[in-house]
PDB file of C-alpha atoms in Angstrom:
ATOM      1  CA  MET K   1      32.861   3.324 -13.835  1.00 44.00           C
ATOM      2  CA  PRO K   2      32.343   5.186 -10.527  1.00 46.00           C
ATOM      3  CA  LYS K   3      29.328   4.233  -8.384  1.00 49.00           C
ATOM      4  CA  PRO K   4      26.702   6.812  -8.031  1.00 46.00           C
ATOM      5  CA  SER K   5      26.524   8.317  -4.259  1.00 47.00           C
ATOM      6  CA  PRO K   6      23.759   7.251  -1.995  1.00 52.00           C
ATOM      7  CA  ASN K   7      21.835  10.454  -2.577  1.00 65.00           C
ATOM      8  CA  GLN K   8      22.435  10.642  -6.531  1.00 79.00           C
ATOM      9  CA  LEU K   9      19.813   8.894  -8.559  1.00 78.00           C
ATOM     10  CA  SER K  10      20.660   6.258 -11.423  1.00 80.00           C
ATOM     11  CA  PRO K  11      19.094   6.592 -14.610  1.00 73.00           C
ATOM     12  CA  ARG K  12      18.875   2.972 -14.706  1.00 78.00           C
ATOM     13  CA  SER K  13      16.524   2.343 -11.976  1.00 84.00           C
ATOM     14  CA  PRO K  14      13.591   1.250 -12.861  1.00 85.00           C
ATOM     15  CA  LEU K  15      11.422   3.908 -10.464  1.00 90.00           C
ATOM     16  CA  VAL K  16      13.485   6.672 -11.899  1.00 91.00           C
ATOM     17  CA  LEU K  17      12.208   8.595 -14.909  1.00 91.00           C
ATOM     18  CA  ASP K  18      14.559  10.581 -17.175  1.00 89.00           C
ATOM     19  CA  THR K  19      13.210  13.963 -18.522  1.00 89.00           C
ATOM     20  CA  ARG K  20      15.846  14.752 -20.868  1.00 87.00           C
ATOM     21  CA  GLU K  21      13.603  14.255 -23.894  1.00 87.00           C
ATOM     22  CA  LEU K  22      10.773  16.489 -22.265  1.00 88.00           C
ATOM     23  CA  PRO K  23      11.103  19.804 -23.326  1.00 87.00           C
ATOM     24  CA  ARG K  24      10.980  22.294 -20.455  1.00 85.00           C
ATOM     25  CA  ARG K  25       7.970  24.341 -21.902  1.00 87.00           C
ATOM     26  CA  PRO K  26       4.642  24.209 -20.411  1.00 89.00           C
ATOM     27  CA  GLY K  27       2.474  21.910 -22.137  1.00 88.00           C
ATOM     28  CA  ALA K  28       4.958  19.375 -23.410  1.00 90.00           C
ATOM     29  CA  LEU K  29       3.787  15.886 -22.903  1.00 92.00           C
ATOM     30  CA  ARG K  30       5.235  12.398 -22.875  1.00 93.00           C
ATOM     31  CA  THR K  31       3.937   9.482 -21.695  1.00 93.00           C
ATOM     32  CA  VAL K  32       5.935   6.453 -19.990  1.00 93.00           C
ATOM     33  CA  LYS K  33       4.525   2.874 -20.168  1.00 95.00           C
ATOM     34  CA  ARG K  34       6.575   0.186 -17.998  1.00 94.00           C
ATOM     35  CA  VAL K  35       6.643  -2.715 -16.263  1.00 96.00           C
ATOM     36  CA  VAL K  36       8.953  -2.412 -12.940  1.00 95.00           C
ATOM     37  CA  SER K  37       9.519  -4.881  -9.884  1.00 94.00           C
ATOM     38  CA  ALA K  38       7.983  -4.052  -6.893  1.00 94.00           C
ATOM     39  CA  PRO K  39      10.756  -2.526  -4.168  1.00 93.00           C
ATOM     40  CA  ALA K  40      10.812  -3.842  -0.707  1.00 92.00           C
ATOM     41  CA  ASP K  41       8.235  -3.138   1.813  1.00 92.00           C
ATOM     42  CA  LEU K  42       5.536  -1.877  -0.241  1.00 93.00           C
ATOM     43  CA  GLY K  43       2.731  -2.367   1.991  1.00 93.00           C
ATOM     44  CA  LEU K  44       1.469  -2.321   5.720  1.00 93.00           C
ATOM     45  CA  GLU K  45       1.492  -5.132   8.386  1.00 92.00           C
ATOM     46  CA  LEU K  46      -1.020  -7.579   6.942  1.00 93.00           C
ATOM     47  CA  ILE K  47      -1.258  -6.570   3.209  1.00 95.00           C
ATOM     48  CA  GLY K  48       1.194  -5.218   0.688  1.00 95.00           C
ATOM     49  CA  VAL K  49       2.899  -5.765  -2.578  1.00 96.00           C
ATOM     50  CA  PRO K  50       5.456  -8.832  -2.702  1.00 96.00           C
ATOM     51  CA  GLU K  51       8.782  -7.631  -3.131  1.00 94.00           C
ATOM     52  CA  GLY K  52       9.822  -8.087  -6.950  1.00 94.00           C
ATOM     53  CA  ALA K  53       6.180  -8.482  -8.149  1.00 95.00           C
ATOM     54  CA  GLU K  54       5.369  -6.727 -11.330  1.00 96.00           C
ATOM     55  CA  LEU K  55       3.982  -3.210 -11.123  1.00 96.00           C
ATOM     56  CA  SER K  56       2.695  -1.948 -14.285  1.00 97.00           C
ATOM     57  CA  LEU K  57       3.093   1.988 -14.553  1.00 96.00           C
ATOM     58  CA  ASP K  58       1.081   4.110 -17.344  1.00 97.00           C
ATOM     59  CA  LEU K  59       2.311   7.497 -16.676  1.00 96.00           C
ATOM     60  CA  ARG K  60       1.925  10.886 -18.092  1.00 95.00           C
ATOM     61  CA  LEU K  61       4.848  13.476 -17.678  1.00 94.00           C
ATOM     62  CA  GLU K  62       3.748  17.062 -18.308  1.00 94.00           C
ATOM     63  CA  SER K  63       6.117  20.093 -18.200  1.00 91.00           C
ATOM     64  CA  VAL K  64       4.552  22.978 -16.320  1.00 89.00           C
ATOM     65  CA  SER K  65       6.325  26.008 -15.802  1.00 86.00           C
ATOM     66  CA  GLU K  66       7.521  25.050 -11.945  1.00 85.00           C
ATOM     67  CA  GLY K  67       8.713  21.476 -13.002  1.00 88.00           C
ATOM     68  CA  VAL K  68       7.065  18.368 -14.259  1.00 91.00           C
ATOM     69  CA  LEU K  69       3.701  17.197 -13.325  1.00 93.00           C
ATOM     70  CA  VAL K  70       3.591  13.216 -13.464  1.00 94.00           C
ATOM     71  CA  SER K  71       0.257  11.463 -13.305  1.00 96.00           C
ATOM     72  CA  GLY K  72      -1.140   8.271 -14.528  1.00 96.00           C
ATOM     73  CA  THR K  73      -1.865   4.800 -12.642  1.00 97.00           C
ATOM     74  CA  VAL K  74       0.132   2.127 -10.872  1.00 96.00           C
ATOM     75  CA  ALA K  75      -1.387  -1.476 -11.066  1.00 97.00           C
ATOM     76  CA  GLY K  76       0.103  -4.748  -9.392  1.00 96.00           C
ATOM     77  CA  PRO K  77      -0.651  -7.692  -7.047  1.00 97.00           C
ATOM     78  CA  VAL K  78      -1.271  -7.366  -3.437  1.00 97.00           C
ATOM     79  CA  GLU K  79      -1.347 -10.339  -0.929  1.00 96.00           C
ATOM     80  CA  GLY K  80      -1.587 -10.458   2.838  1.00 95.00           C
ATOM     81  CA  GLU K  81      -3.812 -12.081   5.732  1.00 95.00           C
ATOM     82  CA  CYS K  82      -7.551 -11.311   6.577  1.00 93.00           C
ATOM     83  CA  GLY K  83      -7.235  -9.301   9.980  1.00 91.00           C
ATOM     84  CA  ARG K  84     -10.174 -11.570  11.705  1.00 88.00           C
ATOM     85  CA  CYS K  85      -9.442 -15.074  10.343  1.00 89.00           C
ATOM     86  CA  LEU K  86      -6.028 -14.954   9.014  1.00 90.00           C
ATOM     87  CA  ARG K  87      -6.653 -16.655   6.032  1.00 92.00           C
ATOM     88  CA  PRO K  88      -4.603 -15.594   2.752  1.00 95.00           C
ATOM     89  CA  ILE K  89      -5.756 -13.003   0.655  1.00 94.00           C
ATOM     90  CA  SER K  90      -4.641 -12.429  -2.859  1.00 95.00           C
ATOM     91  CA  ASP K  91      -5.795  -9.382  -4.887  1.00 94.00           C
ATOM     92  CA  SER K  92      -4.789  -6.674  -7.335  1.00 95.00           C
ATOM     93  CA  LEU K  93      -4.806  -2.984  -7.211  1.00 95.00           C
ATOM     94  CA  VAL K  94      -4.888   0.095  -9.653  1.00 97.00           C
ATOM     95  CA  VAL K  95      -4.263   3.440  -7.675  1.00 97.00           C
ATOM     96  CA  ARG K  96      -3.983   6.962  -9.277  1.00 97.00           C
ATOM     97  CA  ILE K  97      -0.599   8.738  -8.797  1.00 95.00           C
ATOM     98  CA  GLN K  98      -0.193  12.773  -9.211  1.00 94.00           C
ATOM     99  CA  GLU K  99       2.875  14.542  -8.190  1.00 92.00           C
ATOM    100  CA  LEU K 100       4.466  17.413  -8.975  1.00 90.00           C
ATOM    101  CA  TYR K 101       8.385  17.460  -9.206  1.00 89.00           C
ATOM    102  CA  ALA K 102       9.982  20.858  -9.134  1.00 86.00           C
ATOM    103  CA  TYR K 103      12.909  22.023 -11.232  1.00 83.00           C
ATOM    104  CA  GLU K 104      16.171  22.839  -9.576  1.00 78.00           C
ATOM    105  CA  ASN K 105      16.378  26.341  -8.265  1.00 69.00           C
ATOM    106  CA  SER K 106      12.726  26.961  -9.497  1.00 64.00           C
ATOM    107  CA  THR K 107      10.281  29.233  -7.472  1.00 59.00           C
ATOM    108  CA  THR K 108       8.998  26.254  -5.515  1.00 59.00           C
ATOM    109  CA  ASP K 109      12.329  26.516  -3.433  1.00 53.00           C
ATOM    110  CA  GLU K 110      10.643  29.775  -2.006  1.00 55.00           C
ATOM    111  CA  THR K 111       7.124  29.216  -1.826  1.00 55.00           C
ATOM    112  CA  ALA K 112       6.655  25.512  -0.837  1.00 56.00           C
ATOM    113  CA  ASP K 113       8.365  23.571   1.904  1.00 55.00           C
ATOM    114  CA  GLU K 114      11.032  20.968   0.917  1.00 60.00           C
ATOM    115  CA  ASP K 115       8.755  17.910   1.785  1.00 61.00           C
ATOM    116  CA  GLU K 116       5.686  19.565  -0.398  1.00 57.00           C
ATOM    117  CA  VAL K 117       6.790  19.156  -3.461  1.00 66.00           C
ATOM    118  CA  GLY K 118       9.006  16.567  -5.264  1.00 76.00           C
ATOM    119  CA  ARG K 119      12.465  17.724  -6.462  1.00 80.00           C
ATOM    120  CA  MET K 120      14.049  16.759  -9.483  1.00 80.00           C
ATOM    121  CA  GLN K 121      17.869  15.855  -9.646  1.00 82.00           C
ATOM    122  CA  GLY K 122      19.103  17.475 -12.731  1.00 85.00           C
ATOM    123  CA  ASP K 123      16.745  15.548 -15.408  1.00 87.00           C
ATOM    124  CA  LEU K 124      16.061  12.681 -13.177  1.00 90.00           C
ATOM    125  CA  ILE K 125      13.111  12.067 -11.127  1.00 90.00           C
ATOM    126  CA  ASP K 126      12.798   9.540  -8.304  1.00 92.00           C
ATOM    127  CA  LEU K 127       8.943   7.887  -8.417  1.00 93.00           C
ATOM    128  CA  GLU K 128       9.579   5.615  -5.566  1.00 92.00           C
ATOM    129  CA  PRO K 129       8.293   8.062  -2.854  1.00 92.00           C
ATOM    130  CA  ALA K 130       5.011   8.841  -4.706  1.00 93.00           C
ATOM    131  CA  LEU K 131       4.403   5.176  -5.777  1.00 94.00           C
ATOM    132  CA  ARG K 132       5.173   4.387  -2.044  1.00 93.00           C
ATOM    133  CA  ASP K 133       2.504   6.834  -0.394  1.00 93.00           C
ATOM    134  CA  ALA K 134      -0.079   6.135  -3.200  1.00 95.00           C
ATOM    135  CA  VAL K 135       0.031   2.166  -2.986  1.00 95.00           C
ATOM    136  CA  VAL K 136       0.154   2.321   1.036  1.00 95.00           C
ATOM    137  CA  LEU K 137      -2.545   4.935   1.283  1.00 95.00           C
ATOM    138  CA  ALA K 138      -4.604   2.473  -1.091  1.00 95.00           C
ATOM    139  CA  LEU K 139      -4.217  -0.634   1.263  1.00 95.00           C
ATOM    140  CA  PRO K 140      -6.945  -1.377   3.878  1.00 93.00           C
ATOM    141  CA  THR K 141      -5.470  -1.068   7.496  1.00 91.00           C
ATOM    142  CA  ASN K 142      -7.693  -4.073   8.315  1.00 92.00           C
ATOM    143  CA  PRO K 143      -7.800  -6.322   5.085  1.00 94.00           C
ATOM    144  CA  LEU K 144     -10.744  -8.837   4.941  1.00 92.00           C
ATOM    145  CA  CYS K 145     -11.106 -12.058   3.154  1.00 91.00           C
ATOM    146  CA  ARG K 146     -14.834 -11.119   2.538  1.00 90.00           C
ATOM    147  CA  ASP K 147     -16.794  -8.723   3.837  1.00 91.00           C
ATOM    148  CA  ASP K 148     -18.963 -10.792   6.204  1.00 90.00           C
ATOM    149  CA  CYS K 149     -16.005 -12.687   7.232  1.00 89.00           C
ATOM    150  CA  PRO K 150     -16.942 -14.094  10.967  1.00 88.00           C
ATOM    151  CA  GLY K 151     -13.446 -14.697  12.205  1.00 86.00           C
ATOM    152  CA  LEU K 152     -12.092 -16.528  14.639  1.00 81.00           C
ATOM    153  CA  CYS K 153     -13.473 -18.377  17.968  1.00 83.00           C
ATOM    154  CA  SER K 154     -11.723 -16.102  20.497  1.00 75.00           C
ATOM    155  CA  GLU K 155     -11.525 -19.475  22.546  1.00 78.00           C
ATOM    156  CA  CYS K 156     -10.600 -22.353  20.441  1.00 78.00           C
ATOM    157  CA  GLY K 157      -9.215 -20.166  17.456  1.00 73.00           C
ATOM    158  CA  VAL K 158     -11.284 -22.200  14.685  1.00 77.00           C
ATOM    159  CA  HIS K 159     -13.113 -20.426  12.204  1.00 79.00           C
ATOM    160  CA  TRP K 160     -16.503 -19.579  12.883  1.00 80.00           C
ATOM    161  CA  ASP K 161     -17.780 -20.873   9.359  1.00 77.00           C
ATOM    162  CA  GLU K 162     -15.922 -24.091  10.201  1.00 75.00           C
ATOM    163  CA  LEU K 163     -18.174 -24.454  13.455  1.00 76.00           C
ATOM    164  CA  PRO K 164     -21.360 -25.865  14.491  1.00 75.00           C
ATOM    165  CA  ALA K 165     -24.281 -23.048  15.234  1.00 78.00           C
ATOM    166  CA  ASP K 166     -24.574 -24.347  19.015  1.00 77.00           C
ATOM    167  CA  HIS K 167     -20.804 -24.123  19.414  1.00 76.00           C
ATOM    168  CA  SER K 168     -19.813 -22.708  23.005  1.00 74.00           C
ATOM    169  CA  HIS K 169     -17.161 -22.483  25.569  1.00 73.00           C
ATOM    170  CA  GLN K 170     -19.340 -21.667  28.425  1.00 74.00           C
ATOM    171  CA  GLN K 171     -17.723 -22.876  31.658  1.00 72.00           C
ATOM    172  CA  ILE K 172     -19.392 -22.779  35.081  1.00 71.00           C
ATOM    173  CA  ASP K 173     -17.512 -21.327  38.073  1.00 73.00           C
ATOM    174  CA  PRO K 174     -16.931 -24.179  40.196  1.00 73.00           C
ATOM    175  CA  ARG K 175     -18.551 -22.368  42.995  1.00 77.00           C
ATOM    176  CA  TRP K 176     -21.834 -22.044  41.291  1.00 72.00           C
ATOM    177  CA  ALA K 177     -21.874 -25.559  40.069  1.00 69.00           C
ATOM    178  CA  GLY K 178     -24.164 -26.857  42.825  1.00 73.00           C
ATOM    179  CA  LEU K 179     -26.959 -24.246  41.973  1.00 72.00           C
ATOM    180  CA  SER K 180     -26.549 -25.339  38.151  1.00 67.00           C
ATOM    181  CA  GLN K 181     -27.724 -28.960  39.532  1.00 68.00           C
ATOM    182  CA  LEU K 182     -30.429 -27.588  41.098  1.00 69.00           C
ATOM    183  CA  THR K 183     -31.965 -26.157  37.922  1.00 62.00           C
ATOM    184  CA  ARG K 184     -31.548 -29.250  36.205  1.00 60.00           C
ATOM    185  CA  GLN K 185     -33.562 -31.143  38.774  1.00 58.00           C
ATOM    186  CA  GLU K 186     -36.339 -28.801  38.273  1.00 57.00           C
ATOM    187  CA  GLU K 187     -36.510 -29.351  34.527  1.00 55.00           C
TER     188      GLU K 187
END
């Protein structure tokens, strides 16, 4: 069996949708519900979806005159670390996805830029770029373990919640140390 070329989509790939059973008349509808493994590097520096984690897809494929409109939700776990205190974060997210995939040789070839509208390859739709955009844009760029996270002491690196209220790293400049002795004598 020949291997598909790198630019050719494989209908067996979990993030490739096959539209052969969707009539090409506007208004035709098909729903897709499936659980897929998350692709690599789905996230930002501090937070993201772990590679291989289960993503639940609840999608609606609708024929329109220019192509197929894919809309629905993607749900899955996210893991990372707090941007202030570096504690681990585990959460889940649900994001909406909506993308038009134009038929080959449709009028969108002339009316839209190549990057503006997704393109179908025959009857196949590659959902990964739209899924990646939706998930990454929904993630916080500076995730927090909680809204009022105080972070870490910049001097000793200990979490502020674990330090006493009077915690300080105030150091006296040795050139002024003699003056501090004078204020102590007056007290």
